[in-house]
Short mmCIF file of C-alpha atoms in Angstrom, two decimals:
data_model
loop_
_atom_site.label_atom_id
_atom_site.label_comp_id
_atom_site.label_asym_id
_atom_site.label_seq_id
_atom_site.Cartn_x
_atom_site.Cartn_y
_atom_site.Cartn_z
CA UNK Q 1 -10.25 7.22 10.65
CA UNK Q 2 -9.97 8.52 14.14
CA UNK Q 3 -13.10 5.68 15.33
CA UNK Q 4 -13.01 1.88 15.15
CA UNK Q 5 -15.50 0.56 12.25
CA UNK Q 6 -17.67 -2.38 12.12
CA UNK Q 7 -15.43 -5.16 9.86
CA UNK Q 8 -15.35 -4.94 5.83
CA UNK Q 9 -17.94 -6.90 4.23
CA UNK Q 10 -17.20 -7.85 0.71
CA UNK Q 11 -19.01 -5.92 -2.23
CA UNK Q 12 -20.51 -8.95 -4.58
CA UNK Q 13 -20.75 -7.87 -8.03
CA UNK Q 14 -24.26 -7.48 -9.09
CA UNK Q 15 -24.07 -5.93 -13.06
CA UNK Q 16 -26.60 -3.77 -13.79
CA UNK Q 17 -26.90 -2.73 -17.76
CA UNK Q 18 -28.93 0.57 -16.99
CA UNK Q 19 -25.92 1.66 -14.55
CA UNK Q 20 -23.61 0.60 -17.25
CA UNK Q 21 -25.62 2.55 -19.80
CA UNK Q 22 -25.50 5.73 -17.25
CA UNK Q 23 -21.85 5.05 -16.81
CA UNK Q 24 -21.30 5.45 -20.58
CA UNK Q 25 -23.59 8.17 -21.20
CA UNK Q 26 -21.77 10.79 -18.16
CA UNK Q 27 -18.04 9.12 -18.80
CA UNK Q 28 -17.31 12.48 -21.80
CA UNK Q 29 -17.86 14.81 -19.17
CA UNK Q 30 -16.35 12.94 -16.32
CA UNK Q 31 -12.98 12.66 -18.72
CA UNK Q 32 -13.08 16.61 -20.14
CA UNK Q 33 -13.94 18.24 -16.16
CA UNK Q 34 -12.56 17.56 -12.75
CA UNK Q 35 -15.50 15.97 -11.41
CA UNK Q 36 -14.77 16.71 -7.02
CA UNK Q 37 -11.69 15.40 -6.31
CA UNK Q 38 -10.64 12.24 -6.72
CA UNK Q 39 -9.95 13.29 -10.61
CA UNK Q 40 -6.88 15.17 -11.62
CA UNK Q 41 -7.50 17.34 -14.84
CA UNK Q 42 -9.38 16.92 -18.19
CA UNK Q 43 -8.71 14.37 -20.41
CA UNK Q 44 -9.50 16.41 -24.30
CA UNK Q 45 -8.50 13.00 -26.95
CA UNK Q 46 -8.09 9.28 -26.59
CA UNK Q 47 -6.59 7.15 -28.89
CA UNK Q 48 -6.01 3.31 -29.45
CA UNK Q 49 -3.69 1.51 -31.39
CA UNK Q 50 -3.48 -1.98 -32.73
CA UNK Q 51 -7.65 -1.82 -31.25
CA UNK Q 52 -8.24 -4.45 -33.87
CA UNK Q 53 -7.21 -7.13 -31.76
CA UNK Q 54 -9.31 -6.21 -29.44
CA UNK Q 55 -12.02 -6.32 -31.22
CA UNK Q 56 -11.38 -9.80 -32.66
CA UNK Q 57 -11.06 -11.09 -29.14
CA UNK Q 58 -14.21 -9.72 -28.09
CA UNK Q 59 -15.38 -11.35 -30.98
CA UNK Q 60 -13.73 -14.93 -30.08
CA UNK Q 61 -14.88 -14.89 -26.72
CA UNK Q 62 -18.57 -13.85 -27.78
CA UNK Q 63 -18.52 -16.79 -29.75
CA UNK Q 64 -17.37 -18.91 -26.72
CA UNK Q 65 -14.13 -19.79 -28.34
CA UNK Q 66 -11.84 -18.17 -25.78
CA UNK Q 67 -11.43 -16.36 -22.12
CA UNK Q 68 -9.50 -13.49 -21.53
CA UNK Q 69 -8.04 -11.40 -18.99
CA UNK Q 70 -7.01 -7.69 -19.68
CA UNK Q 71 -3.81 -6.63 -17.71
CA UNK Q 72 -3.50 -3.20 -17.77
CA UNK Q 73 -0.86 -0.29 -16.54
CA UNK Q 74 -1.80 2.10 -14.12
CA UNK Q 75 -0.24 4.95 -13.53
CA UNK Q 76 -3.11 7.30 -12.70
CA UNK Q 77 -6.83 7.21 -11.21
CA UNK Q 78 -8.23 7.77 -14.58
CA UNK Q 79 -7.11 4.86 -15.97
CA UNK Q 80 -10.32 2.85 -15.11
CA UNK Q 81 -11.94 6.08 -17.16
CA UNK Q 82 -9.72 5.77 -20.17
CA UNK Q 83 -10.54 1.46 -20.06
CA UNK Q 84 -14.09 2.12 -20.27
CA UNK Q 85 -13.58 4.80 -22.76
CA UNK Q 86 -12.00 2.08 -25.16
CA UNK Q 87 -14.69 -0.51 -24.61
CA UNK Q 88 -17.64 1.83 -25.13
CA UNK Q 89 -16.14 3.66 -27.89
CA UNK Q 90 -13.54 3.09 -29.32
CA UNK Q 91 -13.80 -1.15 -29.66
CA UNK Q 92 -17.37 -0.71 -31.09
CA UNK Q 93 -16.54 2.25 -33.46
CA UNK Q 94 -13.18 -0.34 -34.67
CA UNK Q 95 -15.54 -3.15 -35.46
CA UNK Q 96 -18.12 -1.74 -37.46
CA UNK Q 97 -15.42 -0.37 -39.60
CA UNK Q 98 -13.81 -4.10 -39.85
CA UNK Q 99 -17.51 -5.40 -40.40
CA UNK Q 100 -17.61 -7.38 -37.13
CA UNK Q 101 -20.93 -7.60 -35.27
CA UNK Q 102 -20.05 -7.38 -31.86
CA UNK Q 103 -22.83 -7.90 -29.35
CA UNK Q 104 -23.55 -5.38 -26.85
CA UNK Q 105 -22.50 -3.61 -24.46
CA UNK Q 106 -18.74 -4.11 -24.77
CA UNK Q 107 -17.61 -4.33 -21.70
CA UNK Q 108 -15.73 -6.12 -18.57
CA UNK Q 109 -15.51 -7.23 -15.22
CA UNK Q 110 -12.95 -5.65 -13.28
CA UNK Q 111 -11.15 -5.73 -9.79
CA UNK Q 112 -10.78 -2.53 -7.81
CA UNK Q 113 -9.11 -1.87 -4.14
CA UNK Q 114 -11.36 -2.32 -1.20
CA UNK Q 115 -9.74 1.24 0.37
CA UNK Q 116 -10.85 2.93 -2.71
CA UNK Q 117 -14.86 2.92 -0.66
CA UNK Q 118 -13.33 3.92 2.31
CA UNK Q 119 -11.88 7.05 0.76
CA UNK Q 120 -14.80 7.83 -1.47
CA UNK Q 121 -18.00 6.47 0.35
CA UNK Q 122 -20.02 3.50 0.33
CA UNK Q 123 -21.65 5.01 -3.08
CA UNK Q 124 -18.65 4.00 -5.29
CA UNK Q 125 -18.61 0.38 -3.88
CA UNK Q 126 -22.45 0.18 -4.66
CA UNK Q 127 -21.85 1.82 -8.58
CA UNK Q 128 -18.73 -0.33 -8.88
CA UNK Q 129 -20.87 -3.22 -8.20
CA UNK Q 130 -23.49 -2.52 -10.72
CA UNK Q 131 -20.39 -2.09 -13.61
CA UNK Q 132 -19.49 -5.94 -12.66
CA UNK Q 133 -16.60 -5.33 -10.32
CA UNK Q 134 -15.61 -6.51 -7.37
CA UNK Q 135 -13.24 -5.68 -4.48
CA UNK Q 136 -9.99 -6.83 -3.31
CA UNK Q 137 -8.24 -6.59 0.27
CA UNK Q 138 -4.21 -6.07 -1.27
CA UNK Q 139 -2.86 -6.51 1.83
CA UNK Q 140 -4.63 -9.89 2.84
CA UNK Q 141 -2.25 -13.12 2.35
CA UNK Q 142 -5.09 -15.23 0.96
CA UNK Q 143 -8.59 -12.86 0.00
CA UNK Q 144 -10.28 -15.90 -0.59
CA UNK Q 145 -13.57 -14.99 -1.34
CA UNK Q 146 -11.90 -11.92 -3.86
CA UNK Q 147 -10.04 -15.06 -5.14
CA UNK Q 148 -12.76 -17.40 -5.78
CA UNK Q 149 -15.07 -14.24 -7.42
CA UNK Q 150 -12.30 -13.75 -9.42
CA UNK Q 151 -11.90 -17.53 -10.48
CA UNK Q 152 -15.36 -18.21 -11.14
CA UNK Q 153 -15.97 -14.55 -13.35
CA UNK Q 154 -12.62 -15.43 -15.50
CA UNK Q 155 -14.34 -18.87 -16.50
CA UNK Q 156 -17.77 -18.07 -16.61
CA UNK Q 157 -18.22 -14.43 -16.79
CA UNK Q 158 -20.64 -12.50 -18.99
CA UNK Q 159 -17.49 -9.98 -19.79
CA UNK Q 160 -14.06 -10.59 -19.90
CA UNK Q 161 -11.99 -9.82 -16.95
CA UNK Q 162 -10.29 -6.36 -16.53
CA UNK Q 163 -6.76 -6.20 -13.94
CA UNK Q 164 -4.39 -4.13 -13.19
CA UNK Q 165 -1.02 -5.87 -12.40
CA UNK Q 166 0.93 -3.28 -10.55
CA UNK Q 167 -1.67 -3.25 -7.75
CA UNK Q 168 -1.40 0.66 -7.52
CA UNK Q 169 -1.18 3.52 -9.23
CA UNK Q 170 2.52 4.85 -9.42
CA UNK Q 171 2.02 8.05 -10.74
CA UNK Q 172 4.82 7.08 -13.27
CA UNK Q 173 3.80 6.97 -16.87
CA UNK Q 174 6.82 5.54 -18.32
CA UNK Q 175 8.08 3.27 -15.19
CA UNK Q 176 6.23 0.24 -14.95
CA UNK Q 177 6.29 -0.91 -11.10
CA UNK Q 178 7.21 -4.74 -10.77
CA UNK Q 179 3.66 -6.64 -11.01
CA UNK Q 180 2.05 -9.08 -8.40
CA UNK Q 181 1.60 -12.68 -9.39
CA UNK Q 182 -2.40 -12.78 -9.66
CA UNK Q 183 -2.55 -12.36 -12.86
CA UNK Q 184 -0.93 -15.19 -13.70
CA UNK Q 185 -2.28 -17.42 -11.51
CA UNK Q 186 -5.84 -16.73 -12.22
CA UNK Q 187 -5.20 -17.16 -15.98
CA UNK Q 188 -3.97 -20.97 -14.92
CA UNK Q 189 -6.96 -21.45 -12.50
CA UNK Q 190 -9.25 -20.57 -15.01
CA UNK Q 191 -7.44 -23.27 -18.10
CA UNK Q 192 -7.77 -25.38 -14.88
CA UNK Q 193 -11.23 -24.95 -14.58
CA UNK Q 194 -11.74 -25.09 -18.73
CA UNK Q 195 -10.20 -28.30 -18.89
CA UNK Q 196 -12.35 -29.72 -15.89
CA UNK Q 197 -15.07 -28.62 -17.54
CA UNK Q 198 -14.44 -30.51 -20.66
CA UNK Q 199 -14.63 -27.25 -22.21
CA UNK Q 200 -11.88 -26.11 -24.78
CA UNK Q 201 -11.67 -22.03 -24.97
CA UNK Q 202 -8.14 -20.62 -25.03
CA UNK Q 203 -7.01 -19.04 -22.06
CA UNK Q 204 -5.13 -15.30 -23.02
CA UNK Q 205 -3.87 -12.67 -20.84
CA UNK Q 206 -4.00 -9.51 -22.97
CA UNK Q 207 -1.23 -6.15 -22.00
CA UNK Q 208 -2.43 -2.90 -22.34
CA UNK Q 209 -0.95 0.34 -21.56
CA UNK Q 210 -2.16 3.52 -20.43
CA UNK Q 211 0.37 6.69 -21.38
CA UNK Q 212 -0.95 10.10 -20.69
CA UNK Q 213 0.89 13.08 -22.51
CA UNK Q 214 -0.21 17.62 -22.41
CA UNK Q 215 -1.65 19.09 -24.95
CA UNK Q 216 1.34 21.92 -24.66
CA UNK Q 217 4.00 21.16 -22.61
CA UNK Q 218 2.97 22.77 -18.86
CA UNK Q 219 6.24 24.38 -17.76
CA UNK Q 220 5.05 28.02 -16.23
CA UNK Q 221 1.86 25.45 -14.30
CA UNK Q 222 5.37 23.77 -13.33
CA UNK Q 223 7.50 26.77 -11.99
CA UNK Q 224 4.30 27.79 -10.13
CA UNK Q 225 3.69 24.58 -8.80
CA UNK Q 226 7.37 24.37 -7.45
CA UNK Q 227 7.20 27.85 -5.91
CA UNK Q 228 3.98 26.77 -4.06
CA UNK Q 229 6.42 23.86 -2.45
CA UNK Q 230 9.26 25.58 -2.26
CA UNK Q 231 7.31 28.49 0.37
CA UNK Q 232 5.42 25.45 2.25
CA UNK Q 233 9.11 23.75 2.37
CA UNK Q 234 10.53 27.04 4.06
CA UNK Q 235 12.97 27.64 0.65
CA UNK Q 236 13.52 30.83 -1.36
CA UNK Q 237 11.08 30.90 -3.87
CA UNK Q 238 12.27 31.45 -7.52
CA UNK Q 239 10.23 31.84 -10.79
CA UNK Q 240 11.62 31.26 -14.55
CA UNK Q 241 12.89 33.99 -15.85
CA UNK Q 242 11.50 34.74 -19.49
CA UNK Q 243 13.99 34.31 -21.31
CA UNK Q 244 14.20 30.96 -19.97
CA UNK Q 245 10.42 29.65 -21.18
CA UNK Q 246 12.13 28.50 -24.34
CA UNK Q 247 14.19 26.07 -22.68
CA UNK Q 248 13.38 25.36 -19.21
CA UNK Q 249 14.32 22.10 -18.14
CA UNK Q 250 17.71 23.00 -16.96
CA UNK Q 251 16.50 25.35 -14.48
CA UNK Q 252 13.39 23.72 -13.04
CA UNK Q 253 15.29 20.68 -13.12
CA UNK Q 254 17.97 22.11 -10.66
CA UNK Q 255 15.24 23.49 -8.58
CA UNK Q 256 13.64 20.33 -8.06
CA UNK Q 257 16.55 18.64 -7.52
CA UNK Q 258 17.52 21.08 -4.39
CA UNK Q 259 13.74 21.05 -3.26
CA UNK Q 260 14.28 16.55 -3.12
CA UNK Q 261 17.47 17.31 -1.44
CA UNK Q 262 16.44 19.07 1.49
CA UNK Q 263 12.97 17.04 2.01
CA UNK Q 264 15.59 14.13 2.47
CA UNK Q 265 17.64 16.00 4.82
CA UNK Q 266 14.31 17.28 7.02
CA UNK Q 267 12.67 13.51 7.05
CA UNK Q 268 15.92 11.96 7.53
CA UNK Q 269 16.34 14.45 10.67
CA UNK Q 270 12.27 14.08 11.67
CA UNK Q 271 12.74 9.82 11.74
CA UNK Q 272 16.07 10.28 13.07
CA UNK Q 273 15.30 12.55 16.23
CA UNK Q 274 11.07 11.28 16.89
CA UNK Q 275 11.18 8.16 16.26
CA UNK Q 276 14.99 7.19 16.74
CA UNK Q 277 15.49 5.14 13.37
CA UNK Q 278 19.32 4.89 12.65
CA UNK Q 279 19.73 6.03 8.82
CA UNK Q 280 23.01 5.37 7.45
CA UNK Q 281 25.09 8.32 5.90
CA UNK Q 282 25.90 7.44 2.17
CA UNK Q 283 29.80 7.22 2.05
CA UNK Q 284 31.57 9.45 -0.57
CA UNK Q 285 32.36 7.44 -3.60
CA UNK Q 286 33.46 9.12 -6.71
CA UNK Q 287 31.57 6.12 -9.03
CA UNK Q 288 28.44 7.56 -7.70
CA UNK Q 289 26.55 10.73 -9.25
CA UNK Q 290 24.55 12.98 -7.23
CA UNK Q 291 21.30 11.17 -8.53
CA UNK Q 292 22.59 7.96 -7.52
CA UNK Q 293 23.12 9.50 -3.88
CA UNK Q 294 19.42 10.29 -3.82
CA UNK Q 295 18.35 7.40 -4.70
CA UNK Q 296 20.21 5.54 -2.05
CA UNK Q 297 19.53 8.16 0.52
CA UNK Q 298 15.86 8.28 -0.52
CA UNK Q 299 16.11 3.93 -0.14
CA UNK Q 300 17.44 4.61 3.53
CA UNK Q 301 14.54 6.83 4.47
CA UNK Q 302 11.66 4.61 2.60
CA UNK Q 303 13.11 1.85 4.83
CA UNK Q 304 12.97 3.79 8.28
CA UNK Q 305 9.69 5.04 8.01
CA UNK Q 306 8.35 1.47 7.16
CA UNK Q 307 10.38 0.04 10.15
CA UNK Q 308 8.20 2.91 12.43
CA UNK Q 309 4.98 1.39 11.51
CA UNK Q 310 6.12 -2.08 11.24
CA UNK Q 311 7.50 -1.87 14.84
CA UNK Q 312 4.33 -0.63 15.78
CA UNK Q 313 2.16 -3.94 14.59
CA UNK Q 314 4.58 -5.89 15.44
CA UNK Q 315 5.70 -7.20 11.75
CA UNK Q 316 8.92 -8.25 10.24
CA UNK Q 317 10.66 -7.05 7.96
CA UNK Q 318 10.08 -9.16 4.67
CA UNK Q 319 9.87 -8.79 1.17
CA UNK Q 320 9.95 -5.70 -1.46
CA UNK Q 321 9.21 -2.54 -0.43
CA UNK Q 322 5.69 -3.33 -2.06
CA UNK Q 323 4.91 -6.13 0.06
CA UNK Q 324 5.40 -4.90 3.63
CA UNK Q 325 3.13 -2.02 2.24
CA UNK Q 326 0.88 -4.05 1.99
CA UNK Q 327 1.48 -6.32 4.74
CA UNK Q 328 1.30 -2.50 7.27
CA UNK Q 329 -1.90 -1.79 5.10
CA UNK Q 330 -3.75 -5.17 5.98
CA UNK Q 331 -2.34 -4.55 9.64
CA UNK Q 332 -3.97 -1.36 10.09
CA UNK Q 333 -7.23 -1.96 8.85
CA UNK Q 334 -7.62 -5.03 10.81
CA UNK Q 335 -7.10 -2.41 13.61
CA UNK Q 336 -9.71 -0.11 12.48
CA UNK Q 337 -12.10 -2.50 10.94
CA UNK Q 338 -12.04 -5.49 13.23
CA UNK Q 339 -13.03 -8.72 11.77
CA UNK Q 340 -14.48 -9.50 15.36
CA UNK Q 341 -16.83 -6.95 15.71
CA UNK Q 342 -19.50 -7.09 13.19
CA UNK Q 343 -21.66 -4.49 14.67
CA UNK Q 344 -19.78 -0.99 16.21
CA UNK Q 345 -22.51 -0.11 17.83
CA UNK Q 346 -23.48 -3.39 19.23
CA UNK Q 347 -20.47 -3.26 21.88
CA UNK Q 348 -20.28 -1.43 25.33
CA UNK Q 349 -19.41 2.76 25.41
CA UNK Q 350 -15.74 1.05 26.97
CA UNK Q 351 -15.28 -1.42 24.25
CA UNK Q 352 -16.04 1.09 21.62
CA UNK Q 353 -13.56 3.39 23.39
CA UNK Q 354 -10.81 1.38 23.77
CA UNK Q 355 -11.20 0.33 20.06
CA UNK Q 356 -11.52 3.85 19.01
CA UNK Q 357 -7.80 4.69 20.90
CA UNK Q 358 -6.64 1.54 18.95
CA UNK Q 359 -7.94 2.92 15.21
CA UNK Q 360 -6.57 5.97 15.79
CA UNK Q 361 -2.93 4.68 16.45
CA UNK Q 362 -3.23 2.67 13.68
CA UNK Q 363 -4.14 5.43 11.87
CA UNK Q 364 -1.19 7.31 12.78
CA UNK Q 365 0.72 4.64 11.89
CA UNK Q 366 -0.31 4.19 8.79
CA UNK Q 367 0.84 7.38 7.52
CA UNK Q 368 4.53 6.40 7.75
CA UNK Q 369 3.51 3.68 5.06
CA UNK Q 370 1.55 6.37 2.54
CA UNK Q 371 4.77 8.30 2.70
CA UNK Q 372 6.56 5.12 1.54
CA UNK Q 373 3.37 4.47 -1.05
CA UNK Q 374 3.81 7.59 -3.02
CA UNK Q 375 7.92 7.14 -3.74
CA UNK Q 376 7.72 3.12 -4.15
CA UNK Q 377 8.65 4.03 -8.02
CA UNK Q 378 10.90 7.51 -7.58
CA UNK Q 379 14.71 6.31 -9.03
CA UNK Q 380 16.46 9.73 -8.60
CA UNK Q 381 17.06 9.65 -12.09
CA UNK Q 382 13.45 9.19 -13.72
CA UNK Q 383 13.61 13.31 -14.82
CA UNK Q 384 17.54 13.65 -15.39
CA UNK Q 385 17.58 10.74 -18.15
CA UNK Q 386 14.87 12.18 -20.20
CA UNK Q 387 13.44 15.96 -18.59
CA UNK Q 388 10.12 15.97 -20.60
CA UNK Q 389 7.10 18.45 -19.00
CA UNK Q 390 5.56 14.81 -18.36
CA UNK Q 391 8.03 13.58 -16.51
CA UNK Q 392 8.20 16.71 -14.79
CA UNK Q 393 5.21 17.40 -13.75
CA UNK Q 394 4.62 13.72 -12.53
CA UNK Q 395 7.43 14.00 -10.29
CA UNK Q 396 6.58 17.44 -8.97
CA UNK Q 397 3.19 16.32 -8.21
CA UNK Q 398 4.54 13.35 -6.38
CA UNK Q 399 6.20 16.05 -4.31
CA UNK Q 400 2.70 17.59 -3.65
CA UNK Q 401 1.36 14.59 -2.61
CA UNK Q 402 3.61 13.94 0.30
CA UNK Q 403 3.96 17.61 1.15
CA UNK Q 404 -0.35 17.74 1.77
CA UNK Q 405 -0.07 14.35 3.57
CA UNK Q 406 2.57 16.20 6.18
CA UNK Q 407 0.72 19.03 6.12
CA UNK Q 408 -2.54 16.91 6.80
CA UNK Q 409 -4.25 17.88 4.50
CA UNK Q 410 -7.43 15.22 4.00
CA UNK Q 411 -8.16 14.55 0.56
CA UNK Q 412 -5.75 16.92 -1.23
CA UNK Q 413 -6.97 17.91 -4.66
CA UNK Q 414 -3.83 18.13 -7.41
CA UNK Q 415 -3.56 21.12 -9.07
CA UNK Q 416 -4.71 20.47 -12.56
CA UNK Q 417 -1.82 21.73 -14.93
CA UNK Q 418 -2.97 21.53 -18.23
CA UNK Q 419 -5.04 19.34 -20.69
CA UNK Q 420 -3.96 16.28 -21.72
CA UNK Q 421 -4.30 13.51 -24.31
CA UNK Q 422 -4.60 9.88 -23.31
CA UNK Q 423 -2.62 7.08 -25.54
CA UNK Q 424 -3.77 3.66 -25.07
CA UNK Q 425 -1.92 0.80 -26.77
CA UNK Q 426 -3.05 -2.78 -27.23
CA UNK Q 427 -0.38 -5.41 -27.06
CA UNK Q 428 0.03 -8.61 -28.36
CA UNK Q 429 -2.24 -11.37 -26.61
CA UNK Q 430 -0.23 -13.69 -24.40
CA UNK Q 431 -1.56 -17.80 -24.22
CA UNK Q 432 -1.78 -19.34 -20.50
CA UNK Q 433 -3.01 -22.25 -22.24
CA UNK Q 434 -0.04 -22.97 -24.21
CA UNK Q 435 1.89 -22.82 -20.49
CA UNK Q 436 -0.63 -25.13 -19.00
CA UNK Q 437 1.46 -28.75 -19.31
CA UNK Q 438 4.42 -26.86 -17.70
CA UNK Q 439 2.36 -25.93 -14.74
CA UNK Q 440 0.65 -28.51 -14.20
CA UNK Q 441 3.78 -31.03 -14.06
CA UNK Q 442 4.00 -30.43 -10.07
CA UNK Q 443 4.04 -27.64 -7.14
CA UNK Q 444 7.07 -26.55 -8.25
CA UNK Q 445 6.78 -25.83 -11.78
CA UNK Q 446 3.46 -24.27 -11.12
CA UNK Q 447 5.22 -21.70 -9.19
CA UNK Q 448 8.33 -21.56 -11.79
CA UNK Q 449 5.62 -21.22 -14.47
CA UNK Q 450 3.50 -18.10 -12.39
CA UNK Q 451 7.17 -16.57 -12.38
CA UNK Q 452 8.03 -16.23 -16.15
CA UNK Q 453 4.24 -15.97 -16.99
CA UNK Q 454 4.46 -12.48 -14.63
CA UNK Q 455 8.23 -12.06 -16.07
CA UNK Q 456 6.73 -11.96 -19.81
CA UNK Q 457 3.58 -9.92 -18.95
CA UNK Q 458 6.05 -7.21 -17.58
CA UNK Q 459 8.62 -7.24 -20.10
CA UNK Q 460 5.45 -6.57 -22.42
CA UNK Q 461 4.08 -3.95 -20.41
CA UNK Q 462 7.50 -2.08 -20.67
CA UNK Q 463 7.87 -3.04 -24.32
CA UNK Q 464 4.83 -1.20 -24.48
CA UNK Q 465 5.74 1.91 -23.13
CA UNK Q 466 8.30 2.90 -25.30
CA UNK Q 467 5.76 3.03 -27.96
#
């Protein structure tokens, strides 16, 4: 991203049933290998549960009696994978063992991040585009052309609508990040649009969650992992001992906790000294635990390295952590991708010059915010309160992540540590329809009735997860 771009043009959907079909027939081998890499490791089992009401819904809205949106978690990149997985397998495979016909293919629309071409290549946006989905600028106050594809497809679709709330992967499979409001409020604009219609089909958002667990639990992939940080970190590197395999949390768990420790002291330092960003010390205070020191400390430092890019285009300081990611995301792709320049190479060799010393700052800039991007869900205590080889390895990884983006490393592929299974649960469907009076009252209540509408899709999600 060191050269100006001409601006983003949205990616209309444009479903194609042979790509679908092509889609299905590579997806086994896409889940079971590391396919270049934008995929982590291979996926060896999937299971549903409660799939039957899945397949009933398909069934209701194939008979036009209902709409429905699927709101799923998403914790990792394969989570699009394991969705399609369900629909092309496992929903048809449940119905013909209820006795339901189910027209075919199974399938649904979906939303994906516009970024997610601009780190792969202009092929995924065309192949996204011929599985029925369309992008989405997350940064953009009002995407109103993402908006209005997304109105019109909920209401009038050929498939169902496929979201995922949280916006972003967190990379934490049993932490569910606090969801955006668009899910709610295109389940009411699409009742809207029902009832102007004259038509009558329920309007349901549907949870689903995503869990991801190893075959056998990964903790030598682990100590090796942590060794490879601990050298790039500058640390003494230290390996389990054997007669710790049979009970290694305690140990890794210290040596990832030291390893957190002095990151925070070297970015604290780095943001304190570069960029002069004043990070308050964390007073001594016997009612809080070492985690909770981290967590505060790590708080501190998320802030300061937003406040160095937000400085930089000029923003303020508003909202969640979340939303000035976003806000610094939107910010510095306006700079690279102007929306007044259509045509890159249509300008003068100065214009294209001084743009290119303007995309490359923002660039720069931006990279304070992916720091921020990968720990928006780290607690400090996510590993202590329950030290499973998942939780583990998702934090260590995490670690990995931000260590390759200092290091500059473009593209960074994870190391794969192990085989895994995936677990995907179908929750209970939730009615927008029933909430349509409420929001419909006035301004006022529509917003109050967005809120708990969001409120009781999350509380589900998390319900979920403890499964």
């Amino acid at each position: 991203m060191h050269r100006a771009k001409s601006k983003l043009q949205f990616i209309p959907q444009q479903f194609n049933p042979k790509v679908l079909k092509l889609a299905h027939v590579l997806l086994p081998f896409v889940l079971r290998f590391r396919v270049r890499r934008w995929l982590i490791g291979g996926i060896t089992r999937i299971e549903a549960e409660n799939v039957e009401t899945l397949v009933k819904l398909f069934q209701q809205f194939q008979a036009g009696k209902i709409r429905f949106l699927m709101a799923f978690r998403h914790p990792e990149v394969e989570d699009p994978l394991c969705m399609l997985y369900l629909m092309s397998r496992i929903v048809p495979k449940v119905a013909r063992q209820l006795g339901i016909s189910l027209k075919l293919p199974i399938h649904s629309h979906f939303i994906y991040d516009r970024g997610m071409t601009i780190w792969a290549g202009n092929w995924l946006g065309w192949f996204f585009s011929r599985n029925g989905g369309f992008p989405i600028h997350r940064g953009k106050p009002l995407d109103r052309t993402a908006l209005k594809t997304g109105r019109d497809i909920f209401a009038n679709g050929q498939f169902p609508l496929t979201v995922a709330p949280e916006g972003a992967t967190n990379g934490h499979h049993e932490a569910v990040s606090p969801l955006e409001p668009g899910v709610a409020q295109f389940g009411f604009w699409c009742a809207e649009d029902l009832i102007k219609a004259n038509r009558s089909e329920e309007v349901l958002i549907v949870p689903v969650c995503i869990r991801y667990y190893y075959i056998q639990p990964p903790w030598q992939k682990i100590d090796q992992l942590l060794g490879q940080l601990e050298s790039d970190s500058g640390l003494p590197v230290q390996q389990l001992d054997p007669s710790q395999l049979s009970h290694p949390e305690e140990f890794l768990y210290e040596r990832l906790f030291q390893l957190a420790l002095y990151l925070l002291d070297e970015l604290e330092a780095f943001y304190r000294r570069f960029y002069r960003q004043i990070i308050p010390e964390i007073p001594e205070d016997k009612a809080l635990n070492s985690n909770q020191v981290l967590a505060l400390r790590l708080q501190n430092l998320l802030d300061a390295a937003l406040k160095v890019a937000e400085d930089y285009f000029g923003l303020a300081k508003q909202g969640t952590i979340i939303d000035r990611c976003r806000r610094l995301e939107e910010a510095g792709w306006n700079a690279i991708y102007p929306e007044d320049i259509a045509d890159i190479t249509a300008i003068s060799p100065l214009q294209r010059g001084l743009a290119d010393w303007v995309a490359e700052e923002a660039e720069l800039r931006l990279k304070h915010m992916r720091l921020v991007e990968s720990f928006v869900a780290v607690t400090g205590s996510y590993v202590k309160e329950k030290p499973t080889a998942e939780r583990f390895a998702e934090t260590t990884l995490i670690i990995f992540d931000l260590m390759a983006r200092i290091k500059g490393v473009k593209m960074p592929r994870r190391p794969c540590l192990g085989k895994r299974r995936v677990k995907i649960t179908i929750g209970e469907p939730i009615s927008v329809s029933e909430r349509w009076e409420s929001y419909s009252q006035s301004r006022k209540m529509a917003k109050q009735a967005i809120t708990h509408l969001t409120t009781d899709l999350q509380k589900a999600l998390e319900e979920l997860v403890k499964r």
